[in-house]
Amino acid sequence: VNKVKAVLVLGSGSGNTLCPLAERKKVVLIAVGASDPRFVKGKKYCFTHWVPPKQETDLMVKEIKRKGYKSVVLVASQQEGIYAFVTAFKKSLAGAGLENTLRKEVYVLPGTTDFRTIITAFKSKSPDAIVSILLPGSLGIFALQVREQGIKADFVGAESFESREEVRNSRGALLNQWYVNGGMGTREFRKKYFSRWRKEPGWASCNGYDSLKLVVEGTGKSFSVDTLAQFLFTVSNFRGGCGVYSATGDNRFSLPAELRIVKKDGFYPLYSKK
């Protein structure tokens, strides 16, 4: 990294690993799609570009309340970003006075594919909803095994729901199930993306695009790392592919979240005419 001035990485794991090096080398690091805020706290050169977990979980809990779920169970993979999400989720439940609806929570290793014992334990709680914050490779198989054991509870989740492979692995179990995700970008961004790639933007597409745009705009003609870091820390009303947003003062950005639903032909806003 001796000649590098800025670097983009993907996810909380990469951010946690590389942020200390970026700080030592005075290189701006933007972790695209990273939910874990801990590794950027108090740092000068490290940032995340993803919707803050609290914005996602507040929206999720609002929908849980609207749907009237009385018994909720949770299964989550052991991963930094997911821990941040679950922590925010439990705080959002408490803030809404719904902490007692969470009847059981279980954490599993990444790559877990046998959930039978966990599902049996969940079944005893008669859940209305199963909050499933699992990594790809586990989510679809978990949903399938839940249905095979006769549980009809709704599945509620986050980014991993927006994976065609996970939907295929679930053999239909994830269809018509809802989740929260970062916004998929402005209409203009989605239109340009489709024109270029002939498909809809995927997870964190607008975040990656905007991260690069922020680096370009923040450096100007003279590439100063400190100037860029200050720009990222204070930027206001930035207009990018993800929409209009500002720095939050804690090395993150006020990016939007939205509720979405899994359909046979794709992923759509939960409340739309589609």
PDB file of C-alpha atoms in Angstrom:
ATOM      1  CA  VAL A   1       0.000   0.000   0.000  1.00  0.00           C
ATOM      2  CA  ASN A   2       3.022   2.323  -0.149  1.00  0.00           C
ATOM      3  CA  LYS A   3       1.813   4.145  -3.276  1.00  0.00           C
ATOM      4  CA  VAL A   4      -1.923   3.688  -2.705  1.00  0.00           C
ATOM      5  CA  LYS A   5      -3.945   6.662  -1.486  1.00  0.00           C
ATOM      6  CA  ALA A   6      -7.414   5.076  -1.211  1.00  0.00           C
ATOM      7  CA  VAL A   7      -8.783   1.542  -1.270  1.00  0.00           C
ATOM      8  CA  LEU A   8     -12.278   0.065  -1.439  1.00  0.00           C
ATOM      9  CA  VAL A   9     -12.951  -3.290   0.230  1.00  0.00           C
ATOM     10  CA  LEU A  10     -16.104  -5.376   0.523  1.00  0.00           C
ATOM     11  CA  GLY A  11     -17.776  -6.204   3.812  1.00  0.00           C
ATOM     12  CA  SER A  12     -17.126  -5.988   7.531  1.00  0.00           C
ATOM     13  CA  GLY A  13     -14.586  -8.811   7.629  1.00  0.00           C
ATOM     14  CA  SER A  14     -12.240  -7.106   5.182  1.00  0.00           C
ATOM     15  CA  GLY A  15     -12.773  -3.778   6.901  1.00  0.00           C
ATOM     16  CA  ASN A  16     -11.918  -5.157  10.335  1.00  0.00           C
ATOM     17  CA  THR A  17      -8.771  -6.786   8.972  1.00  0.00           C
ATOM     18  CA  LEU A  18      -7.425  -3.934   6.863  1.00  0.00           C
ATOM     19  CA  CYS A  19      -8.464  -0.807   8.773  1.00  0.00           C
ATOM     20  CA  PRO A  20      -5.523  -0.936  11.241  1.00  0.00           C
ATOM     21  CA  LEU A  21      -3.098  -1.122   8.306  1.00  0.00           C
ATOM     22  CA  ALA A  22      -4.863   1.738   6.508  1.00  0.00           C
ATOM     23  CA  GLU A  23      -4.585   3.895   9.621  1.00  0.00           C
ATOM     24  CA  ARG A  24      -0.871   3.166   9.997  1.00  0.00           C
ATOM     25  CA  LYS A  25      -0.152   3.827   6.325  1.00  0.00           C
ATOM     26  CA  LYS A  26      -2.486   6.852   6.164  1.00  0.00           C
ATOM     27  CA  VAL A  27      -4.581   5.366   3.365  1.00  0.00           C
ATOM     28  CA  VAL A  28      -8.300   6.081   3.079  1.00  0.00           C
ATOM     29  CA  LEU A  29     -10.290   2.848   3.308  1.00  0.00           C
ATOM     30  CA  ILE A  30     -13.994   2.580   2.459  1.00  0.00           C
ATOM     31  CA  ALA A  31     -15.630  -0.726   3.380  1.00  0.00           C
ATOM     32  CA  VAL A  32     -18.533  -1.147   0.956  1.00  0.00           C
ATOM     33  CA  GLY A  33     -21.502  -3.079   2.351  1.00  0.00           C
ATOM     34  CA  ALA A  34     -20.026  -3.205   5.870  1.00  0.00           C
ATOM     35  CA  SER A  35     -22.552  -3.209   8.733  1.00  0.00           C
ATOM     36  CA  ASP A  36     -20.077  -3.316  11.623  1.00  0.00           C
ATOM     37  CA  PRO A  37     -19.447   0.255  12.874  1.00  0.00           C
ATOM     38  CA  ARG A  38     -16.865  -0.714  15.480  1.00  0.00           C
ATOM     39  CA  PHE A  39     -13.777  -0.833  13.290  1.00  0.00           C
ATOM     40  CA  VAL A  40     -14.266   2.742  12.025  1.00  0.00           C
ATOM     41  CA  LYS A  41     -15.127   4.277  15.401  1.00  0.00           C
ATOM     42  CA  GLY A  42     -12.698   7.057  16.243  1.00  0.00           C
ATOM     43  CA  LYS A  43     -10.596   6.406  13.140  1.00  0.00           C
ATOM     44  CA  LYS A  44      -9.272   9.060  10.766  1.00  0.00           C
ATOM     45  CA  TYR A  45      -9.002   7.165   7.495  1.00  0.00           C
ATOM     46  CA  CYS A  46     -11.520   4.288   7.700  1.00  0.00           C
ATOM     47  CA  PHE A  47     -15.160   4.558   6.619  1.00  0.00           C
ATOM     48  CA  THR A  48     -18.092   2.296   5.842  1.00  0.00           C
ATOM     49  CA  HIS A  49     -20.519   2.767   2.966  1.00  0.00           C
ATOM     50  CA  TRP A  50     -23.660   0.915   3.914  1.00  0.00           C
ATOM     51  CA  VAL A  51     -26.936   1.766   5.573  1.00  0.00           C
ATOM     52  CA  PRO A  52     -26.362   1.929   9.360  1.00  0.00           C
ATOM     53  CA  PRO A  53     -27.809  -1.213  10.999  1.00  0.00           C
ATOM     54  CA  LYS A  54     -30.139   0.841  13.212  1.00  0.00           C
ATOM     55  CA  GLN A  55     -31.900   2.266  10.168  1.00  0.00           C
ATOM     56  CA  GLU A  56     -32.458  -1.259   8.850  1.00  0.00           C
ATOM     57  CA  THR A  57     -33.564  -2.750  12.153  1.00  0.00           C
ATOM     58  CA  ASP A  58     -35.856   0.137  13.105  1.00  0.00           C
ATOM     59  CA  LEU A  59     -37.631  -0.389   9.786  1.00  0.00           C
ATOM     60  CA  MET A  60     -37.748  -4.156  10.331  1.00  0.00           C
ATOM     61  CA  VAL A  61     -39.190  -3.819  13.840  1.00  0.00           C
ATOM     62  CA  LYS A  62     -41.786  -1.324  12.644  1.00  0.00           C
ATOM     63  CA  GLU A  63     -42.982  -3.942  10.149  1.00  0.00           C
ATOM     64  CA  ILE A  64     -42.897  -6.696  12.792  1.00  0.00           C
ATOM     65  CA  LYS A  65     -45.161  -4.530  14.938  1.00  0.00           C
ATOM     66  CA  ARG A  66     -47.438  -3.742  11.993  1.00  0.00           C
ATOM     67  CA  LYS A  67     -47.845  -7.438  11.203  1.00  0.00           C
ATOM     68  CA  GLY A  68     -48.645  -8.216  14.834  1.00  0.00           C
ATOM     69  CA  TYR A  69     -46.073 -10.959  15.403  1.00  0.00           C
ATOM     70  CA  LYS A  70     -46.243 -12.152  19.020  1.00  0.00           C
ATOM     71  CA  SER A  71     -43.492 -14.790  18.994  1.00  0.00           C
ATOM     72  CA  VAL A  72     -40.223 -14.258  17.128  1.00  0.00           C
ATOM     73  CA  VAL A  73     -37.132 -16.482  17.035  1.00  0.00           C
ATOM     74  CA  LEU A  74     -33.764 -15.631  15.539  1.00  0.00           C
ATOM     75  CA  VAL A  75     -30.961 -17.584  13.902  1.00  0.00           C
ATOM     76  CA  ALA A  76     -27.766 -15.817  12.859  1.00  0.00           C
ATOM     77  CA  SER A  77     -24.347 -16.644  11.477  1.00  0.00           C
ATOM     78  CA  GLN A  78     -21.294 -15.823  13.566  1.00  0.00           C
ATOM     79  CA  GLN A  79     -19.848 -12.912  11.605  1.00  0.00           C
ATOM     80  CA  GLU A  80     -18.877  -9.322  12.486  1.00  0.00           C
ATOM     81  CA  GLY A  81     -21.445  -7.516  10.367  1.00  0.00           C
ATOM     82  CA  ILE A  82     -24.208  -9.858  11.471  1.00  0.00           C
ATOM     83  CA  TYR A  83     -23.354  -9.336  15.138  1.00  0.00           C
ATOM     84  CA  ALA A  84     -23.723  -5.584  14.550  1.00  0.00           C
ATOM     85  CA  PHE A  85     -27.084  -6.133  12.867  1.00  0.00           C
ATOM     86  CA  VAL A  86     -28.422  -8.406  15.621  1.00  0.00           C
ATOM     87  CA  THR A  87     -27.273  -5.998  18.342  1.00  0.00           C
ATOM     88  CA  ALA A  88     -29.121  -3.179  16.594  1.00  0.00           C
ATOM     89  CA  PHE A  89     -32.168  -5.416  16.089  1.00  0.00           C
ATOM     90  CA  LYS A  90     -32.474  -6.187  19.798  1.00  0.00           C
ATOM     91  CA  LYS A  91     -32.121  -2.489  20.632  1.00  0.00           C
ATOM     92  CA  SER A  92     -34.832  -1.662  18.092  1.00  0.00           C
ATOM     93  CA  LEU A  93     -37.119  -4.269  19.651  1.00  0.00           C
ATOM     94  CA  ALA A  94     -36.531  -2.782  23.092  1.00  0.00           C
ATOM     95  CA  GLY A  95     -37.128   0.725  21.774  1.00  0.00           C
ATOM     96  CA  ALA A  96     -40.505  -0.387  20.421  1.00  0.00           C
ATOM     97  CA  GLY A  97     -41.408  -2.219  23.631  1.00  0.00           C
ATOM     98  CA  LEU A  98     -41.248  -5.578  21.839  1.00  0.00           C
ATOM     99  CA  GLU A  99     -38.225  -7.164  23.519  1.00  0.00           C
ATOM    100  CA  ASN A 100     -40.401  -9.928  24.996  1.00  0.00           C
ATOM    101  CA  THR A 101     -41.458 -11.088  21.540  1.00  0.00           C
ATOM    102  CA  LEU A 102     -37.957 -12.496  20.933  1.00  0.00           C
ATOM    103  CA  ARG A 103     -38.372 -15.969  22.412  1.00  0.00           C
ATOM    104  CA  LYS A 104     -35.102 -17.600  21.348  1.00  0.00           C
ATOM    105  CA  GLU A 105     -31.871 -16.734  19.531  1.00  0.00           C
ATOM    106  CA  VAL A 106     -29.271 -19.142  18.156  1.00  0.00           C
ATOM    107  CA  TYR A 107     -25.904 -18.467  16.507  1.00  0.00           C
ATOM    108  CA  VAL A 108     -24.268 -20.852  14.052  1.00  0.00           C
ATOM    109  CA  LEU A 109     -20.926 -21.132  12.305  1.00  0.00           C
ATOM    110  CA  PRO A 110     -20.684 -19.929   8.693  1.00  0.00           C
ATOM    111  CA  GLY A 111     -21.382 -22.804   6.323  1.00  0.00           C
ATOM    112  CA  THR A 112     -23.756 -24.629   8.681  1.00  0.00           C
ATOM    113  CA  THR A 113     -26.210 -26.791   6.723  1.00  0.00           C
ATOM    114  CA  ASP A 114     -27.839 -29.039   9.344  1.00  0.00           C
ATOM    115  CA  PHE A 115     -30.395 -27.074  11.353  1.00  0.00           C
ATOM    116  CA  ARG A 116     -32.651 -29.897  12.535  1.00  0.00           C
ATOM    117  CA  THR A 117     -31.892 -29.557  16.250  1.00  0.00           C
ATOM    118  CA  ILE A 118     -32.275 -25.778  16.116  1.00  0.00           C
ATOM    119  CA  ILE A 119     -35.559 -26.034  14.226  1.00  0.00           C
ATOM    120  CA  THR A 120     -36.936 -28.463  16.800  1.00  0.00           C
ATOM    121  CA  ALA A 121     -36.119 -25.930  19.521  1.00  0.00           C
ATOM    122  CA  PHE A 122     -37.770 -23.163  17.501  1.00  0.00           C
ATOM    123  CA  LYS A 123     -40.886 -25.264  16.971  1.00  0.00           C
ATOM    124  CA  SER A 124     -41.518 -25.349  20.720  1.00  0.00           C
ATOM    125  CA  LYS A 125     -41.810 -21.532  20.686  1.00  0.00           C
ATOM    126  CA  SER A 126     -44.646 -21.533  18.107  1.00  0.00           C
ATOM    127  CA  PRO A 127     -43.067 -18.642  16.205  1.00  0.00           C
ATOM    128  CA  ASP A 128     -44.998 -16.225  14.037  1.00  0.00           C
ATOM    129  CA  ALA A 129     -41.728 -15.188  12.401  1.00  0.00           C
ATOM    130  CA  ILE A 130     -38.194 -16.515  12.111  1.00  0.00           C
ATOM    131  CA  VAL A 131     -35.607 -13.758  11.758  1.00  0.00           C
ATOM    132  CA  SER A 132     -32.962 -15.440   9.618  1.00  0.00           C
ATOM    133  CA  ILE A 133     -29.709 -13.479   9.420  1.00  0.00           C
ATOM    134  CA  LEU A 134     -27.632 -16.193   7.802  1.00  0.00           C
ATOM    135  CA  LEU A 135     -24.781 -16.048   5.337  1.00  0.00           C
ATOM    136  CA  PRO A 136     -25.137 -17.406   1.801  1.00  0.00           C
ATOM    137  CA  GLY A 137     -24.705 -21.157   1.790  1.00  0.00           C
ATOM    138  CA  SER A 138     -26.873 -21.551   4.886  1.00  0.00           C
ATOM    139  CA  LEU A 139     -29.983 -19.419   4.385  1.00  0.00           C
ATOM    140  CA  GLY A 140     -31.764 -21.332   1.616  1.00  0.00           C
ATOM    141  CA  ILE A 141     -31.064 -24.718   3.179  1.00  0.00           C
ATOM    142  CA  PHE A 142     -32.306 -23.483   6.557  1.00  0.00           C
ATOM    143  CA  ALA A 143     -35.568 -22.204   5.054  1.00  0.00           C
ATOM    144  CA  LEU A 144     -36.112 -25.518   3.261  1.00  0.00           C
ATOM    145  CA  GLN A 145     -35.531 -27.545   6.436  1.00  0.00           C
ATOM    146  CA  VAL A 146     -37.931 -25.305   8.387  1.00  0.00           C
ATOM    147  CA  ARG A 147     -40.719 -25.990   5.912  1.00  0.00           C
ATOM    148  CA  GLU A 148     -39.874 -29.709   5.851  1.00  0.00           C
ATOM    149  CA  GLN A 149     -40.514 -29.785   9.603  1.00  0.00           C
ATOM    150  CA  GLY A 150     -43.928 -28.224   9.102  1.00  0.00           C
ATOM    151  CA  ILE A 151     -43.288 -24.739  10.494  1.00  0.00           C
ATOM    152  CA  LYS A 152     -45.289 -22.119   8.600  1.00  0.00           C
ATOM    153  CA  ALA A 153     -43.866 -19.001  10.262  1.00  0.00           C
ATOM    154  CA  ASP A 154     -42.855 -16.065   8.091  1.00  0.00           C
ATOM    155  CA  PHE A 155     -39.184 -15.692   7.276  1.00  0.00           C
ATOM    156  CA  VAL A 156     -37.747 -12.242   7.959  1.00  0.00           C
ATOM    157  CA  GLY A 157     -34.227 -11.311   6.983  1.00  0.00           C
ATOM    158  CA  ALA A 158     -31.705  -8.968   5.460  1.00  0.00           C
ATOM    159  CA  GLU A 159     -29.290  -8.817   2.522  1.00  0.00           C
ATOM    160  CA  SER A 160     -28.824 -12.568   2.032  1.00  0.00           C
ATOM    161  CA  PHE A 161     -32.468 -12.906   0.985  1.00  0.00           C
ATOM    162  CA  GLU A 162     -31.553 -11.071  -2.210  1.00  0.00           C
ATOM    163  CA  SER A 163     -29.706 -14.049  -3.691  1.00  0.00           C
ATOM    164  CA  ARG A 164     -31.156 -16.121  -6.519  1.00  0.00           C
ATOM    165  CA  GLU A 165     -28.982 -19.046  -5.453  1.00  0.00           C
ATOM    166  CA  GLU A 166     -30.365 -18.985  -1.911  1.00  0.00           C
ATOM    167  CA  VAL A 167     -33.910 -18.789  -3.270  1.00  0.00           C
ATOM    168  CA  ARG A 168     -33.205 -21.814  -5.491  1.00  0.00           C
ATOM    169  CA  ASN A 169     -31.681 -23.703  -2.560  1.00  0.00           C
ATOM    170  CA  SER A 170     -34.828 -23.036  -0.530  1.00  0.00           C
ATOM    171  CA  ARG A 171     -36.977 -24.762  -3.206  1.00  0.00           C
ATOM    172  CA  GLY A 172     -39.626 -22.112  -2.865  1.00  0.00           C
ATOM    173  CA  ALA A 173     -39.493 -21.643   0.904  1.00  0.00           C
ATOM    174  CA  LEU A 174     -38.189 -18.072   0.578  1.00  0.00           C
ATOM    175  CA  LEU A 175     -40.762 -16.960  -1.987  1.00  0.00           C
ATOM    176  CA  ASN A 176     -43.062 -14.178  -0.765  1.00  0.00           C
ATOM    177  CA  GLN A 177     -40.926 -13.656   2.330  1.00  0.00           C
ATOM    178  CA  TRP A 178     -39.823 -10.157   3.321  1.00  0.00           C
ATOM    179  CA  TYR A 179     -36.557  -8.604   4.366  1.00  0.00           C
ATOM    180  CA  VAL A 180     -34.767  -5.310   4.859  1.00  0.00           C
ATOM    181  CA  ASN A 181     -31.923  -4.155   2.666  1.00  0.00           C
ATOM    182  CA  GLY A 182     -30.040  -1.052   1.694  1.00  0.00           C
ATOM    183  CA  GLY A 183     -31.727   1.000  -0.990  1.00  0.00           C
ATOM    184  CA  MET A 184     -31.086  -0.291  -4.496  1.00  0.00           C
ATOM    185  CA  GLY A 185     -30.263   3.116  -5.892  1.00  0.00           C
ATOM    186  CA  THR A 186     -32.077   5.939  -7.608  1.00  0.00           C
ATOM    187  CA  ARG A 187     -34.230   5.367 -10.667  1.00  0.00           C
ATOM    188  CA  GLU A 188     -31.574   7.068 -12.787  1.00  0.00           C
ATOM    189  CA  PHE A 189     -28.820   4.817 -11.405  1.00  0.00           C
ATOM    190  CA  ARG A 190     -30.851   1.647 -11.943  1.00  0.00           C
ATOM    191  CA  LYS A 191     -31.688   2.712 -15.487  1.00  0.00           C
ATOM    192  CA  LYS A 192     -28.041   3.379 -16.354  1.00  0.00           C
ATOM    193  CA  TYR A 193     -26.939   0.141 -14.703  1.00  0.00           C
ATOM    194  CA  PHE A 194     -29.481  -1.887 -16.665  1.00  0.00           C
ATOM    195  CA  SER A 195     -28.519  -0.154 -19.903  1.00  0.00           C
ATOM    196  CA  ARG A 196     -24.872  -1.104 -19.345  1.00  0.00           C
ATOM    197  CA  TRP A 197     -25.206  -4.611 -17.879  1.00  0.00           C
ATOM    198  CA  ARG A 198     -28.703  -5.715 -19.004  1.00  0.00           C
ATOM    199  CA  LYS A 199     -29.699  -6.681 -15.473  1.00  0.00           C
ATOM    200  CA  GLU A 200     -30.851  -5.009 -12.277  1.00  0.00           C
ATOM    201  CA  PRO A 201     -28.222  -3.749  -9.800  1.00  0.00           C
ATOM    202  CA  GLY A 202     -27.113  -6.315  -7.261  1.00  0.00           C
ATOM    203  CA  TRP A 203     -26.312  -6.011  -3.578  1.00  0.00           C
ATOM    204  CA  ALA A 204     -24.256  -2.887  -2.771  1.00  0.00           C
ATOM    205  CA  SER A 205     -23.939  -1.884  -6.440  1.00  0.00           C
ATOM    206  CA  CYS A 206     -24.823   1.747  -5.817  1.00  0.00           C
ATOM    207  CA  ASN A 207     -22.606   1.730  -2.713  1.00  0.00           C
ATOM    208  CA  GLY A 208     -19.561   0.692  -4.701  1.00  0.00           C
ATOM    209  CA  TYR A 209     -20.359   3.242  -7.391  1.00  0.00           C
ATOM    210  CA  ASP A 210     -20.821   6.040  -4.879  1.00  0.00           C
ATOM    211  CA  SER A 211     -17.702   5.124  -2.913  1.00  0.00           C
ATOM    212  CA  LEU A 212     -15.591   5.634  -6.016  1.00  0.00           C
ATOM    213  CA  LYS A 213     -17.466   8.833  -6.859  1.00  0.00           C
ATOM    214  CA  LEU A 214     -16.841  10.141  -3.334  1.00  0.00           C
ATOM    215  CA  VAL A 215     -13.118   9.449  -3.694  1.00  0.00           C
ATOM    216  CA  VAL A 216     -12.986  11.307  -7.011  1.00  0.00           C
ATOM    217  CA  GLU A 217     -14.959  14.306  -5.768  1.00  0.00           C
ATOM    218  CA  GLY A 218     -13.183  14.387  -2.424  1.00  0.00           C
ATOM    219  CA  THR A 219      -9.708  14.571  -3.870  1.00  0.00           C
ATOM    220  CA  GLY A 220     -10.199  17.075  -6.672  1.00  0.00           C
ATOM    221  CA  LYS A 221      -7.144  17.914  -8.742  1.00  0.00           C
ATOM    222  CA  SER A 222      -4.622  17.566  -5.913  1.00  0.00           C
ATOM    223  CA  PHE A 223      -4.766  14.107  -4.368  1.00  0.00           C
ATOM    224  CA  SER A 224      -4.386  14.699  -0.626  1.00  0.00           C
ATOM    225  CA  VAL A 225      -5.331  11.823   1.661  1.00  0.00           C
ATOM    226  CA  ASP A 226      -6.109  14.154   4.562  1.00  0.00           C
ATOM    227  CA  THR A 227      -8.300  16.333   2.337  1.00  0.00           C
ATOM    228  CA  LEU A 228     -10.207  13.249   1.189  1.00  0.00           C
ATOM    229  CA  ALA A 229     -10.660  11.959   4.746  1.00  0.00           C
ATOM    230  CA  GLN A 230     -12.016  15.318   5.886  1.00  0.00           C
ATOM    231  CA  PHE A 231     -14.368  15.439   2.899  1.00  0.00           C
ATOM    232  CA  LEU A 232     -15.748  11.979   3.716  1.00  0.00           C
ATOM    233  CA  PHE A 233     -16.215  12.928   7.359  1.00  0.00           C
ATOM    234  CA  THR A 234     -18.153  16.125   6.615  1.00  0.00           C
ATOM    235  CA  VAL A 235     -19.813  15.721   3.190  1.00  0.00           C
ATOM    236  CA  SER A 236     -23.394  16.988   3.107  1.00  0.00           C
ATOM    237  CA  ASN A 237     -26.239  16.378   0.645  1.00  0.00           C
ATOM    238  CA  PHE A 238     -24.069  14.255  -1.613  1.00  0.00           C
ATOM    239  CA  ARG A 239     -25.938  13.214  -4.753  1.00  0.00           C
ATOM    240  CA  GLY A 240     -24.985   9.726  -5.841  1.00  0.00           C
ATOM    241  CA  GLY A 241     -26.335   6.490  -7.206  1.00  0.00           C
ATOM    242  CA  CYS A 242     -27.799   5.594  -3.803  1.00  0.00           C
ATOM    243  CA  GLY A 243     -29.624   8.908  -3.497  1.00  0.00           C
ATOM    244  CA  VAL A 244     -28.960  12.111  -1.559  1.00  0.00           C
ATOM    245  CA  TYR A 245     -27.247  11.641   1.796  1.00  0.00           C
ATOM    246  CA  SER A 246     -24.700  13.090   4.196  1.00  0.00           C
ATOM    247  CA  ALA A 247     -21.903  12.018   6.497  1.00  0.00           C
ATOM    248  CA  THR A 248     -23.166  11.094   9.966  1.00  0.00           C
ATOM    249  CA  GLY A 249     -20.057  12.277  11.815  1.00  0.00           C
ATOM    250  CA  ASP A 250     -18.996   8.777  12.841  1.00  0.00           C
ATOM    251  CA  ASN A 251     -17.326   7.643   9.597  1.00  0.00           C
ATOM    252  CA  ARG A 252     -20.606   6.443   8.103  1.00  0.00           C
ATOM    253  CA  PHE A 253     -23.323   7.897   5.877  1.00  0.00           C
ATOM    254  CA  SER A 254     -27.078   8.415   6.254  1.00  0.00           C
ATOM    255  CA  LEU A 255     -27.963   5.904   3.555  1.00  0.00           C
ATOM    256  CA  PRO A 256     -31.564   4.701   3.117  1.00  0.00           C
ATOM    257  CA  ALA A 257     -33.013   1.283   3.927  1.00  0.00           C
ATOM    258  CA  GLU A 258     -36.106  -0.313   2.435  1.00  0.00           C
ATOM    259  CA  LEU A 259     -38.376  -3.304   2.947  1.00  0.00           C
ATOM    260  CA  ARG A 260     -38.308  -5.800   0.093  1.00  0.00           C
ATOM    261  CA  ILE A 261     -39.935  -9.095  -0.848  1.00  0.00           C
ATOM    262  CA  VAL A 262     -38.793 -12.216  -2.704  1.00  0.00           C
ATOM    263  CA  LYS A 263     -40.792 -13.051  -5.829  1.00  0.00           C
ATOM    264  CA  LYS A 264     -40.358 -15.737  -8.487  1.00  0.00           C
ATOM    265  CA  ASP A 265     -39.039 -13.236 -11.001  1.00  0.00           C
ATOM    266  CA  GLY A 266     -36.899 -11.129  -8.687  1.00  0.00           C
ATOM    267  CA  PHE A 267     -36.774  -8.880  -5.651  1.00  0.00           C
ATOM    268  CA  TYR A 268     -39.078  -5.913  -5.199  1.00  0.00           C
ATOM    269  CA  PRO A 269     -40.156  -3.268  -2.689  1.00  0.00           C
ATOM    270  CA  LEU A 270     -42.520  -4.872  -0.177  1.00  0.00           C
ATOM    271  CA  TYR A 271     -45.226  -2.309  -0.730  1.00  0.00           C
ATOM    272  CA  SER A 272     -45.595  -1.731  -4.440  1.00  0.00           C
ATOM    273  CA  LYS A 273     -47.919  -2.642  -7.280  1.00  0.00           C
ATOM    274  CA  LYS A 274     -45.392  -5.177  -8.644  1.00  0.00           C
TER     275      LYS A 274
END
